[in-house]
Amino acid sequence: MRTGEIRPGVVPVGAIDWDRRIFDELIPLPEGTTYNAYLVRGSEKTVLIDTVDPTKEGVLHENLDDLGVDRLDYLVSSHAEQDHSGAIPGILNRYPQARVVATPRGKELLNLLLHIPGDRIITVQDRETLSLGDRTLEFIHAPWVHWPETMLTYLREERILFTCDLFGSHYASDEPAIEDLGRVYWAAKRYYAEIMMPFRGFIQGHLEKIGPLPLDIIAPSHGPVYRKPGHILSAYRDWVSDSVKNEVVIPYVSMHHSTAAMVRHLEKALTNRGIPVIPFNLTVTDIGELAMALVDAATVVIGTPTILTGPHPAAIYAAYLVKLLKPKTRAMGIIGSYGWGGKTVKDITGVLQGLPVDLLDPVLVKGLPGPEDLKALDALADRIAERHRSYGIL
Ligand code: FEO
């Protein structure tokens, strides 16, 4: 359990989930996670910022017991997803006078997902403030980090920005706050890739919006609090920027080694041209690692055999993941081996439809790749190198 104040009167009261290994039944959590909630005491009002996943509700109540919190005036709901809102009904039962504070969209979702009655919810507009006596909360609407209703809360006098999912990391630790981003950089990048990347354009706007705020602390609702907010802000500026890196990601699957041989040849051809390659054998890949590689790479090439009449299901999964996560990747290709026919390219491009990427000419070979097929892969490597030069990254 976490204890101690991050500032006088600002106390983490959330829960650590050391053992959780999957989120949304999709995202691997190799380092567990935390559901951070914060108690903020003003001279007149006491506020709880977010709650915890329902599985850890008991820990939240225990923390409030330990602090002797016998009155709660407001409960700020930054985000209606249940890992932060799921314990709201229990808190409202415990503190009958408490009112939930949410955006208008948040109110709708809390009612829809948790059946919280409308008369227990106060809605706030963008930049509206709430006085706690000697302290002031300012609410900043920030849609799409991670759902449409999300908002940030700024505690002016302490220069703390509570950001819920934004800037979070799935990283279980007893230590509530860190100074050095290096400790959680990869967990934060993984989190960005899996949760935030589809909303890159919105985040660019939010970073501009919060830019002028004096900040001493960023307090997300997953992972540690940042005592040097400049580090995570700068990492996010890099990740959401439009610039891509000179890298090719190759998610692939191979049944009888022909597609794997093509991947190995393309990898060599690209590295010989000065382009680093990150291959992912989809049968053993942690999709979080793949998502992380997609954050920066200029090009993605999917490798798949043709099975029956189309691509291997693992390749379709990878293509669909790219489509969902919307990385800033500029070009995509397809390579693979087939035996007698099929519509592998059509099926994968069908999945990718709508993604703003240039599709490179595919290289599909019959059976085990021969010398002419390897030349076709060299030509593909040339085309990728040409593009990377045109992007100014090679
Ligand atoms: Fe941590 Fe979108 O919930």
XYZ file of N, CA and C and ligand atoms in Angstrom, residues 23-24 33-35 79-85 145-147 149-150 164-166 170 191 195-196 221-222, ligand 1:
81
model
N -5.351 -6.125 -19.334
C -6.277 -5.006 -19.167
C -7.207 -4.970 -20.371
N -8.468 -4.684 -20.138
C -9.474 -4.674 -21.210
C -9.464 -6.004 -21.974
N -0.233 -2.918 -12.369
C -0.669 -1.527 -12.552
C -1.076 -0.944 -11.210
N -1.476 0.307 -11.234
C -2.062 0.938 -10.047
C -3.314 1.685 -10.479
N -4.224 1.856 -9.554
C -5.397 2.708 -9.783
C -5.255 3.827 -8.763
N -12.839 10.391 -15.553
C -12.984 9.437 -16.655
C -13.930 8.343 -16.176
N -14.888 7.992 -17.019
C -15.932 7.049 -16.589
C -15.532 5.588 -16.735
N -14.343 5.289 -17.264
C -13.976 3.873 -17.387
C -13.874 3.279 -15.977
N -14.291 2.021 -15.887
C -14.542 1.438 -14.566
C -13.305 1.284 -13.701
N -12.111 1.269 -14.282
C -10.921 1.163 -13.430
C -10.714 2.429 -12.597
N -11.441 3.509 -12.935
C -11.378 4.740 -12.129
C -12.728 5.096 -11.504
N -13.790 4.642 -12.145
C -15.127 5.051 -11.672
C -15.847 3.929 -10.932
N -8.821 11.269 -23.974
C -7.658 10.695 -23.294
C -8.161 9.931 -22.052
N -8.999 8.971 -22.246
C -9.012 8.046 -23.309
C -10.380 7.885 -23.976
N -11.431 8.410 -23.355
C -12.784 8.364 -23.883
C -13.245 9.804 -24.164
N -15.274 11.715 -22.703
C -15.687 12.547 -21.559
C -14.521 13.003 -20.689
N -13.300 12.642 -21.033
C -12.200 12.797 -20.079
C -11.871 14.263 -19.778
N -5.500 11.577 -14.820
C -6.138 10.263 -15.013
C -5.319 9.407 -15.977
N -5.900 8.952 -17.099
C -5.144 8.054 -17.993
C -3.956 8.757 -18.663
N -4.124 10.033 -19.005
C -3.066 10.736 -19.741
C -1.773 10.747 -18.913
N 1.296 1.567 -16.813
C 0.901 0.370 -16.071
C 2.159 -0.148 -15.389
N 2.338 2.316 -22.420
C 0.989 2.788 -22.099
C 0.490 3.756 -23.182
N -2.787 2.798 -25.325
C -4.012 3.511 -24.932
C -4.164 4.855 -25.642
N -3.089 5.602 -25.739
C -3.187 6.994 -26.173
C -2.922 7.229 -27.655
N -3.477 8.589 -13.037
C -4.214 7.582 -12.263
C -3.717 6.161 -12.491
N -2.620 6.014 -13.267
C -1.913 4.729 -13.334
C -0.426 5.044 -13.206
Fe -7.460 3.769 -16.873
Fe -9.338 4.497 -19.684
O -8.981 3.822 -17.953
